[in-house]
PDB file of C-alpha atoms in Angstrom:
ATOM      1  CA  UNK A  25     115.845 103.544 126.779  1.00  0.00           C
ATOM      2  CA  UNK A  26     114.986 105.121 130.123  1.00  0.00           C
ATOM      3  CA  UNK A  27     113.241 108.287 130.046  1.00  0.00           C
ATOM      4  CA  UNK A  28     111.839 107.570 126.178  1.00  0.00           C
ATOM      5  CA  UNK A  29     108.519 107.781 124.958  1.00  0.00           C
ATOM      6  CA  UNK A  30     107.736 105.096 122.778  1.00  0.00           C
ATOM      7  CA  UNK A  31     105.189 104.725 120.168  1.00  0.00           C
ATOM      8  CA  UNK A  32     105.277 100.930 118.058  1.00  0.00           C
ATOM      9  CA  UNK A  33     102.876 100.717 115.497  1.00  0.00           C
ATOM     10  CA  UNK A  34     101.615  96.949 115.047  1.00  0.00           C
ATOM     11  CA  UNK A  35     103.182  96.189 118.360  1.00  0.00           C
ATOM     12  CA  UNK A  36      99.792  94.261 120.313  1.00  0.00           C
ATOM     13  CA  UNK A  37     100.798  90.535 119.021  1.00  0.00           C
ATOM     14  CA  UNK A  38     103.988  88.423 116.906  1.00  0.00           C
ATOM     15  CA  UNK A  39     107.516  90.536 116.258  1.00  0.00           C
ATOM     16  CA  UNK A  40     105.761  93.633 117.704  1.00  0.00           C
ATOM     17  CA  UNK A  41     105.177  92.949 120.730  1.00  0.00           C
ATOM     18  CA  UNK A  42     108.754  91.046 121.497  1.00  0.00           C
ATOM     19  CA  UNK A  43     110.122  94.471 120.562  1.00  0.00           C
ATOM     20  CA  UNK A  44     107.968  96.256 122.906  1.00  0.00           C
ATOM     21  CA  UNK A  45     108.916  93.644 125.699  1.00  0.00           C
ATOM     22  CA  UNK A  46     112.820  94.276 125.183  1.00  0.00           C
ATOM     23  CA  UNK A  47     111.810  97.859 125.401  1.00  0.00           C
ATOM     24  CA  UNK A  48     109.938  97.509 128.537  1.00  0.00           C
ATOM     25  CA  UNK A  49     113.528  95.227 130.158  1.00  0.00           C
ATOM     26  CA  UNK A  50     115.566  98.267 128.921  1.00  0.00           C
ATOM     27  CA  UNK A  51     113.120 100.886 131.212  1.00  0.00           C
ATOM     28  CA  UNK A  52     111.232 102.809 128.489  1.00  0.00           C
ATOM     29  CA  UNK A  53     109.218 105.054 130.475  1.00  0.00           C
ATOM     30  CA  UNK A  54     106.054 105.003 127.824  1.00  0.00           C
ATOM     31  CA  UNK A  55     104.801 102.821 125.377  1.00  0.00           C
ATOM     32  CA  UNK A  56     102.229 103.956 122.774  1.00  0.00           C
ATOM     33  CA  UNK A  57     100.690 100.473 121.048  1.00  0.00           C
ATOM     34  CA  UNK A  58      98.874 101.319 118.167  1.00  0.00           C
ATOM     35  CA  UNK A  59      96.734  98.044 116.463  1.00  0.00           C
ATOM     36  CA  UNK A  60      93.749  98.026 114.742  1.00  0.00           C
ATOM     37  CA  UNK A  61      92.682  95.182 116.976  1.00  0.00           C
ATOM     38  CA  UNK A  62      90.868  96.285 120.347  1.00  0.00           C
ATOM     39  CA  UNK A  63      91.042  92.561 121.401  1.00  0.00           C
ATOM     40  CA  UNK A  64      94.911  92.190 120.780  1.00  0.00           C
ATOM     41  CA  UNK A  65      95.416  95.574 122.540  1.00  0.00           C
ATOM     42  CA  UNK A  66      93.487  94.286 125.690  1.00  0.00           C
ATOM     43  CA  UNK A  67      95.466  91.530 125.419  1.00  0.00           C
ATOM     44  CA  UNK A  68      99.322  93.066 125.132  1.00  0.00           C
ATOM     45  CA  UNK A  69      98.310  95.511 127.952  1.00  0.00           C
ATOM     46  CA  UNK A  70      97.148  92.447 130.309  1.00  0.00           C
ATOM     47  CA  UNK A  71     100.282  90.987 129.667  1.00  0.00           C
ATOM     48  CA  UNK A  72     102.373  94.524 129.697  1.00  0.00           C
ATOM     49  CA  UNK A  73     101.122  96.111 132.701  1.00  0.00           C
ATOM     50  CA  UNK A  74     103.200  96.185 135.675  1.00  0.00           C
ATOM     51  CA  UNK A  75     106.102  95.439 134.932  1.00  0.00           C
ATOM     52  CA  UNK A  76     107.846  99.379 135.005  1.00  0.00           C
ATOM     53  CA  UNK A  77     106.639 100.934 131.727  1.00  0.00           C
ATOM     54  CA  UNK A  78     103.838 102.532 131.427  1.00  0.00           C
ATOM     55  CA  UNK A  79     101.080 100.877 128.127  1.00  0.00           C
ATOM     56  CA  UNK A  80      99.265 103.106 126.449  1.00  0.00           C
ATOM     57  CA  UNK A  81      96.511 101.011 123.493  1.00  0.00           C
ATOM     58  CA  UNK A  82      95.604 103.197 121.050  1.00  0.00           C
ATOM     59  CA  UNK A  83      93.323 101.541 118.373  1.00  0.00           C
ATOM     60  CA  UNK A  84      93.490 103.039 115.111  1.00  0.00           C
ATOM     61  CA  UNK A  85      93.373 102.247 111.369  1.00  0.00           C
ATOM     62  CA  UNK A  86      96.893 103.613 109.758  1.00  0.00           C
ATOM     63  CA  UNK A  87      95.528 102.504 106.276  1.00  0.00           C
ATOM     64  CA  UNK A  88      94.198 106.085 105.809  1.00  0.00           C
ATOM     65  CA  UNK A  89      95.734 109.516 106.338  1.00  0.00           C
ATOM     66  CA  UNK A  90      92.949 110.481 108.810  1.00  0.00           C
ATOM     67  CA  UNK A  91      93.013 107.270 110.922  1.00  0.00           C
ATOM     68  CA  UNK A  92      96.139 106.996 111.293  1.00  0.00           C
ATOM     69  CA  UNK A  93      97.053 110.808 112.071  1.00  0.00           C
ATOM     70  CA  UNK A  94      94.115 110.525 114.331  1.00  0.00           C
ATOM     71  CA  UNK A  95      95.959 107.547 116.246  1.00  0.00           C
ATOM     72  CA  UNK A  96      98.978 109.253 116.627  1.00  0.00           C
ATOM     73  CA  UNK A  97      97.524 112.749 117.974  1.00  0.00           C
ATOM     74  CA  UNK A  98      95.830 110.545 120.491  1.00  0.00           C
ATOM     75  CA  UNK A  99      99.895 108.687 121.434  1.00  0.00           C
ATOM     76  CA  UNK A 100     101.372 112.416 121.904  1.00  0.00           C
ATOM     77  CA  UNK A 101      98.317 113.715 123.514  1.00  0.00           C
ATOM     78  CA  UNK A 102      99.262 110.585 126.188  1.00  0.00           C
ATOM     79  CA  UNK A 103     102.568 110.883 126.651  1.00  0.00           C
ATOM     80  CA  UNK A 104     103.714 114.649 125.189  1.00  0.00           C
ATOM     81  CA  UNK A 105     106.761 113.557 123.440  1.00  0.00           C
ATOM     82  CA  UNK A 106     108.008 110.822 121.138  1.00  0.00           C
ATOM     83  CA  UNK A 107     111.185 109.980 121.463  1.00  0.00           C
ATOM     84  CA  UNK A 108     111.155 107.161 118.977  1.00  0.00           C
ATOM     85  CA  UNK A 109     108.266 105.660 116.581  1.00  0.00           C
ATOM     86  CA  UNK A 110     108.509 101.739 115.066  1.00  0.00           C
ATOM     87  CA  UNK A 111     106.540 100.519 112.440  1.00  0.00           C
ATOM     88  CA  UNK A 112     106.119  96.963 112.503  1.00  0.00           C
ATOM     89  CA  UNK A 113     102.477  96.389 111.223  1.00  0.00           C
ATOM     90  CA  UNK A 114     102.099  94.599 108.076  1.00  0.00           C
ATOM     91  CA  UNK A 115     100.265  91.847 106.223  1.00  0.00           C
ATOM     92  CA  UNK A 116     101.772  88.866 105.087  1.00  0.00           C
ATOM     93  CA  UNK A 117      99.189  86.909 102.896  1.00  0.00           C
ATOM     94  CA  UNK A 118     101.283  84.323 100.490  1.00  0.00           C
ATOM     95  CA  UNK A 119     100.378  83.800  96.571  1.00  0.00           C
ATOM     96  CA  UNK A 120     101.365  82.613  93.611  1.00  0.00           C
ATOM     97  CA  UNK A 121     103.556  84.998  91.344  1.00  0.00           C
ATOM     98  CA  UNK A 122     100.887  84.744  88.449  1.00  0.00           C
ATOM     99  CA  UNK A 123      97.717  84.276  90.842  1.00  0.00           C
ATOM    100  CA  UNK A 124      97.748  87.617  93.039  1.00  0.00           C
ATOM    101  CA  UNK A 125      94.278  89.675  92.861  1.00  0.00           C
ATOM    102  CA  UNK A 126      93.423  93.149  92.796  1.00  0.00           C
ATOM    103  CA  UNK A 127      92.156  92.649  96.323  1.00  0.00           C
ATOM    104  CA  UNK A 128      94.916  91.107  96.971  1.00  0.00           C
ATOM    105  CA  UNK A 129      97.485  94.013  96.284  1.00  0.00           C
ATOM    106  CA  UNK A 130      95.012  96.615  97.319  1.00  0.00           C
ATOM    107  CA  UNK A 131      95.558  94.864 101.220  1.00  0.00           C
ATOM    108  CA  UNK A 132      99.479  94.704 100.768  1.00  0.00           C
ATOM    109  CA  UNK A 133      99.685  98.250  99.596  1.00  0.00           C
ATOM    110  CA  UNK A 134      97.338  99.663 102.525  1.00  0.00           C
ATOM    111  CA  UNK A 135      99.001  98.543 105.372  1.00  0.00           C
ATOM    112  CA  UNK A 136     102.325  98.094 104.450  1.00  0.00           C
ATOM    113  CA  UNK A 137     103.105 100.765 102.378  1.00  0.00           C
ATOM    114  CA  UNK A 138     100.284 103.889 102.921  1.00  0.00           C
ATOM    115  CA  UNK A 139     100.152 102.837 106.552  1.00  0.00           C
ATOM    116  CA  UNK A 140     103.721 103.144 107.067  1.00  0.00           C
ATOM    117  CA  UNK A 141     103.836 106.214 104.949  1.00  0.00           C
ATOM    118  CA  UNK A 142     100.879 108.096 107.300  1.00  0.00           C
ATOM    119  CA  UNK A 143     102.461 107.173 110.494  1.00  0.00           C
ATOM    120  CA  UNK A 144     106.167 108.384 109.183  1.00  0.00           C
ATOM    121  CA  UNK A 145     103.896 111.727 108.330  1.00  0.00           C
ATOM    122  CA  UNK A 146     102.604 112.250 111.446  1.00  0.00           C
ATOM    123  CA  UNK A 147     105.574 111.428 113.253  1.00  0.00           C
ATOM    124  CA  UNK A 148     108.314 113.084 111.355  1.00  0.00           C
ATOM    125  CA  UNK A 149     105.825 116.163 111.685  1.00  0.00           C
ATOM    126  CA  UNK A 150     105.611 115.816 115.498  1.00  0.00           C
ATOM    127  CA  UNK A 151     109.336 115.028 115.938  1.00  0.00           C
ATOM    128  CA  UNK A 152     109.894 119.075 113.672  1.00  0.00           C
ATOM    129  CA  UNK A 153     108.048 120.245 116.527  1.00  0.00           C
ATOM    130  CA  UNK A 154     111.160 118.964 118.899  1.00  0.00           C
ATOM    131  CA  UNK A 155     114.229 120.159 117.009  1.00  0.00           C
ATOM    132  CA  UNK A 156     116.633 121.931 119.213  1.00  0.00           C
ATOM    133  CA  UNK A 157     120.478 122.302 118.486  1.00  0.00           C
ATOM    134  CA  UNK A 158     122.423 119.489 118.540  1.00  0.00           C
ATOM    135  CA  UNK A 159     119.816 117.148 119.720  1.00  0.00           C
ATOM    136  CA  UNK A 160     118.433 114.149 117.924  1.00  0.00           C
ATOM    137  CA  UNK A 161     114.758 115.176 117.224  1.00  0.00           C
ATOM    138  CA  UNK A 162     113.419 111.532 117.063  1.00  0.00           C
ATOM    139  CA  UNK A 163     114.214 108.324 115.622  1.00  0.00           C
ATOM    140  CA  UNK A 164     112.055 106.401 113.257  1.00  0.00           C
ATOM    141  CA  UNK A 165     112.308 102.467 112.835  1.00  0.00           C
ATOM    142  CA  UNK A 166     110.934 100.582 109.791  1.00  0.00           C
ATOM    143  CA  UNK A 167     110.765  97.066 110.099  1.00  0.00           C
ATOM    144  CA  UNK A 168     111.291  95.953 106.176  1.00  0.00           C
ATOM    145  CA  UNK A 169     112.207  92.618 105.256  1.00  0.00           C
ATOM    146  CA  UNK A 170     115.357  90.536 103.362  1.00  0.00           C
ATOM    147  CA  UNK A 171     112.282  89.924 100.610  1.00  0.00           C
ATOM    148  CA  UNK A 172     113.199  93.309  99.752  1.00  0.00           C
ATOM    149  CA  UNK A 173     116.436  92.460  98.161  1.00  0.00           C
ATOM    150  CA  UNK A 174     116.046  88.601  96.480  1.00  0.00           C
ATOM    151  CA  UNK A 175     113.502  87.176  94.349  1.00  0.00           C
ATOM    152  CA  UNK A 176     110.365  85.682  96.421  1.00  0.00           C
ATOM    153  CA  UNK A 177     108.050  84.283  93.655  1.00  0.00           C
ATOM    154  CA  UNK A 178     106.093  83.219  96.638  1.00  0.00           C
ATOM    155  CA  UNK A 179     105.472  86.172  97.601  1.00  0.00           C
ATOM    156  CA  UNK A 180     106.113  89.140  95.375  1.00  0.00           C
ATOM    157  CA  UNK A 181     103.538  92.129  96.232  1.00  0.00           C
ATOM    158  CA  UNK A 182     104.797  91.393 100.144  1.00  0.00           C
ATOM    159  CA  UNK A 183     108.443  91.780  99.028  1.00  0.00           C
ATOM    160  CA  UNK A 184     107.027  94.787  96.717  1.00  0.00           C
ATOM    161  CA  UNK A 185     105.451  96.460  99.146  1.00  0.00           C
ATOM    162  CA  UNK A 186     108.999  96.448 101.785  1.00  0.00           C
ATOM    163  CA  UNK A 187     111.320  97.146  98.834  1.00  0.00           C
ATOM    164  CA  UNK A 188     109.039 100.515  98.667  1.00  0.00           C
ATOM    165  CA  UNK A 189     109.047 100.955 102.620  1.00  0.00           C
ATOM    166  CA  UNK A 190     112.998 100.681 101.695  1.00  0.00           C
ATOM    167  CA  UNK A 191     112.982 103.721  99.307  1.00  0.00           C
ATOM    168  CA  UNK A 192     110.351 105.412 101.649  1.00  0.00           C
ATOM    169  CA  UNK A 193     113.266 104.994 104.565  1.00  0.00           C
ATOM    170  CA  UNK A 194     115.612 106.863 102.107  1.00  0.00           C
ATOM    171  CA  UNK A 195     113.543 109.245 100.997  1.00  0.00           C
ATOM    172  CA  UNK A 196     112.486 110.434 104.362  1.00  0.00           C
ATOM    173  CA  UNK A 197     116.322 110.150 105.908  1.00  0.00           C
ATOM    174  CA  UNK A 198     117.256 112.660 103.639  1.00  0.00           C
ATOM    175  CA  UNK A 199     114.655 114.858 103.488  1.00  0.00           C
ATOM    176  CA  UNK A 200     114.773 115.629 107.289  1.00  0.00           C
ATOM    177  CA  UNK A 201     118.178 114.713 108.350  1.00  0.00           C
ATOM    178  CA  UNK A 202     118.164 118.849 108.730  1.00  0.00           C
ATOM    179  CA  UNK A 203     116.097 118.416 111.200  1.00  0.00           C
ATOM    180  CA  UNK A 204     118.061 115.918 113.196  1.00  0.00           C
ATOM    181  CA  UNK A 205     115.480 112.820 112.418  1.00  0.00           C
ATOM    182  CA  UNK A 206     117.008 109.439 112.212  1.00  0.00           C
ATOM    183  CA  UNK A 207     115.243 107.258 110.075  1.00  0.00           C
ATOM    184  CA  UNK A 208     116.219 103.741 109.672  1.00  0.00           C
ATOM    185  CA  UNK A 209     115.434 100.062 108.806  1.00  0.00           C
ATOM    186  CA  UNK A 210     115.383  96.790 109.764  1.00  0.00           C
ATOM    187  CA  UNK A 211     115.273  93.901 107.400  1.00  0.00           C
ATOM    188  CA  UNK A 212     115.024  90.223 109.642  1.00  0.00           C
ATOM    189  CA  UNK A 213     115.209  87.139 107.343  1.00  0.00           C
ATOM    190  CA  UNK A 214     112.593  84.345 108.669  1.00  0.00           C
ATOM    191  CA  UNK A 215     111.625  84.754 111.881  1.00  0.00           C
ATOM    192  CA  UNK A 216     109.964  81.885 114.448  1.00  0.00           C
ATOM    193  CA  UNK A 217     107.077  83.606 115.259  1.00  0.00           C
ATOM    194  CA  UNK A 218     103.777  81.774 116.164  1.00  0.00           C
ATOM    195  CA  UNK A 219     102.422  82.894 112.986  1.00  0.00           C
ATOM    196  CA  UNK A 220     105.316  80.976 110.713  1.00  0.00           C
ATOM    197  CA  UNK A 221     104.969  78.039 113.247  1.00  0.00           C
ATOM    198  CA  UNK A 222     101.073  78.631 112.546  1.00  0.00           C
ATOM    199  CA  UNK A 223     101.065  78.241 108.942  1.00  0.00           C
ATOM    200  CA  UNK A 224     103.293  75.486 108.049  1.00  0.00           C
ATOM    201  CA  UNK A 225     106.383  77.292 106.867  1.00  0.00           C
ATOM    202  CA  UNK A 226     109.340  77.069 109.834  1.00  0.00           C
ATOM    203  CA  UNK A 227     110.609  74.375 108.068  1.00  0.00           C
ATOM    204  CA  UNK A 228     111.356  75.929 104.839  1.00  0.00           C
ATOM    205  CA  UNK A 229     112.523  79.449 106.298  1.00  0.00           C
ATOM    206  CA  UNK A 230     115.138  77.218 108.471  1.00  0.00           C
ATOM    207  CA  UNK A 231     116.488  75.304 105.408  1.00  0.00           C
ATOM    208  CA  UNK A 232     117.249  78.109 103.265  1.00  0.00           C
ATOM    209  CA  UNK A 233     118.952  80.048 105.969  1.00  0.00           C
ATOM    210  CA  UNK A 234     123.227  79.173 106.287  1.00  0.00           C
ATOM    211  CA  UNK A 235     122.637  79.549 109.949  1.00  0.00           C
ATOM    212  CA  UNK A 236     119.876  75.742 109.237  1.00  0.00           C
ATOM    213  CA  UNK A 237     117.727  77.859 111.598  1.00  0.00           C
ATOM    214  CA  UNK A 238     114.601  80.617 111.227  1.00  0.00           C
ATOM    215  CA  UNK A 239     115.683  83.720 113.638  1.00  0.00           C
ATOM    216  CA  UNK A 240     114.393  83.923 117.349  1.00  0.00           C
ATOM    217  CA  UNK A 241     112.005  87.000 117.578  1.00  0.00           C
ATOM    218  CA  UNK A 242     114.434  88.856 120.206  1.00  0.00           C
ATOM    219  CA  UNK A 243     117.276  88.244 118.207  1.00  0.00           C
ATOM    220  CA  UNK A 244     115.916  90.847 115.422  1.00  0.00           C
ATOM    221  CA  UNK A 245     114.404  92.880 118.325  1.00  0.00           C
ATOM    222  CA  UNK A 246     117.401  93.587 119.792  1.00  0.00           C
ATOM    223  CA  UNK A 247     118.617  95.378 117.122  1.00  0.00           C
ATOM    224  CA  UNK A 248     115.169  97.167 116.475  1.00  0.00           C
ATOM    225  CA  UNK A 249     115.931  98.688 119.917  1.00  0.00           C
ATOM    226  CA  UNK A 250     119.703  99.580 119.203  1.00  0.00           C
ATOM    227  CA  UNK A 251     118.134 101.618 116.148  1.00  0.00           C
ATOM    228  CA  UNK A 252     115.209 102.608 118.057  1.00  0.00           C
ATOM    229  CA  UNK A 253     116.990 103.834 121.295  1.00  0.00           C
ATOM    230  CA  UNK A 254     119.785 107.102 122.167  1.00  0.00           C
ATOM    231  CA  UNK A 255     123.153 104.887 121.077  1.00  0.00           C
ATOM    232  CA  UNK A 256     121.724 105.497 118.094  1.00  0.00           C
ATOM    233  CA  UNK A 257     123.254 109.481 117.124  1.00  0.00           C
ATOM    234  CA  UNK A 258     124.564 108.904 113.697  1.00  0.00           C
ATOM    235  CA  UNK A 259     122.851 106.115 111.762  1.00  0.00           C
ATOM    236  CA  UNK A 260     120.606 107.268 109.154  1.00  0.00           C
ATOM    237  CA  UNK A 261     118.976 106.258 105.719  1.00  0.00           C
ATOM    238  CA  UNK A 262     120.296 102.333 106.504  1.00  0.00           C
ATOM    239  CA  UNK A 263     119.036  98.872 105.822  1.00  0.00           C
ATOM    240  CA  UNK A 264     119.971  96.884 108.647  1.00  0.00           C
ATOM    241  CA  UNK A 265     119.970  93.397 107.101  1.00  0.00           C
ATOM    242  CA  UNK A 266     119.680  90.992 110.442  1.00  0.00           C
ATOM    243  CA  UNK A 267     119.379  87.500 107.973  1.00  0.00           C
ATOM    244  CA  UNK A 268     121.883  85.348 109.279  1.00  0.00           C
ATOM    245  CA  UNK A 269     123.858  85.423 106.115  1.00  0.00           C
ATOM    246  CA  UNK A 270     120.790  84.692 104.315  1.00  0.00           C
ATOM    247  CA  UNK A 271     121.348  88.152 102.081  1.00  0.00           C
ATOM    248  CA  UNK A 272     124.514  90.008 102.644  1.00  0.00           C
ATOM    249  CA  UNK A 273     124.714  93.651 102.610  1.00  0.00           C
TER     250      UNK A 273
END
């Protein structure tokens, strides 16, 4: 990844921020962090700093067109060019199939549908701005889910909301493959983030995986970067299903 320009949306804490620290061992040259939480941004750039990449926090609410347009202006106006944009923010708030509120969905859809949406906008628009013969233009990473493609009564409008970022992924491969955008998913199956430890739920993700295990954070992220990053040339419109045989493609 040396010489790219980075910008990972949702990248100040959990998944995000692993991804931005493989990024970071494989000599980005700028990272754009976009959170909505000054505190967590402070935080990830405390940790970041100095270690060969330059960190650049950017708070910003992607929920709405303006926000979130707004917060990626301000990424190009720091580093010129992106290179590469990956959207990992999203909310994961569990329910009951027959108990989920208005409120409820309203959250889920924001974030991980509209937000993605906005920042694919913004970038996809930026990355036009790039094209030049037979050059990638950019590459945009989704971070989606294996919810999108089995039954999780547990958890339905989250596995609605990345089964849409799915067809959004399609949608926006196709449209602008012209312009030589890359657009792409990842779907990890449970991961061990602090978060799952957090809540009470490592157990469960481990026994329903073959593997008897929940995935290790960098072992998704690595292939976030593969996507992300210039061995990428041909890959477009895909569902990279990283589950460890928990769905199979």
């Amino acid at each position: 990844m040396q010489g790219l320009n980075i910008v990972v949306v949702g990248g100040a804490n959990g998944f995000g921020l692993e991804t931005v620290k493989l990024m970071i061992r494989d000599e980005a040259s700028k990272i754009v962090i976009i959170d909505i939480s000054e505190e967590r941004l402070e935080a990830a750039k405390a940790e970041l700093s100095g270690k060969g990449t330059e960190i650049i926090t950017v708070a910003g609410d992607i929920a709405r067109a303006d926000t979130a347009h707004r917060a990626f202006a301000t990424a190009v106006n720091a580093v010129g060019r992106v290179h590469s944009v990956v959207n990992c923010a999203a909310i994961y708030p569990r329910a009951p199939l027959l108990e989920i509120t208005d409120d409820m969905w309203d959250a889920e859809n924001a974030i991980n549908i509209k937000g993605t949406y906005h920042i694919m906008v913004a970038a996809v628009k930026h990355m036009q701005e790039q094209k030049a013969d037979g050059q990638i233009s950019g590459r945009i990473v989704n971070i989606t889910s294996v919810d999108a493609f089995k039954a999780h009564p547990q958890n339905a409008h989250y596995a609605a909301t990345k089964a849409a970022v799915v067809s959004l992924t399609r949608s926006f491969a196709h449209a602008f493959a012209k312009d030589q955008i890359l657009v792409n998913s990842v779907a990890p199956a449970g991961m061990a983030t602090e978060k799952a430890k957090s809540l009470g739920f490592l157990g469960e993700l481990a026994a329903a995986n073959p593997l008897g295990r929940a995935a290790e954070p960098t072992e998704i992220a690595e292939f976030v970067v593969m996507v992300a990053g210039p061995k990428n040339t041909y890959m477009t419109g895909e569902q990279v299903i990283v589950s460890g045989g928990y769905v199979y493609a």
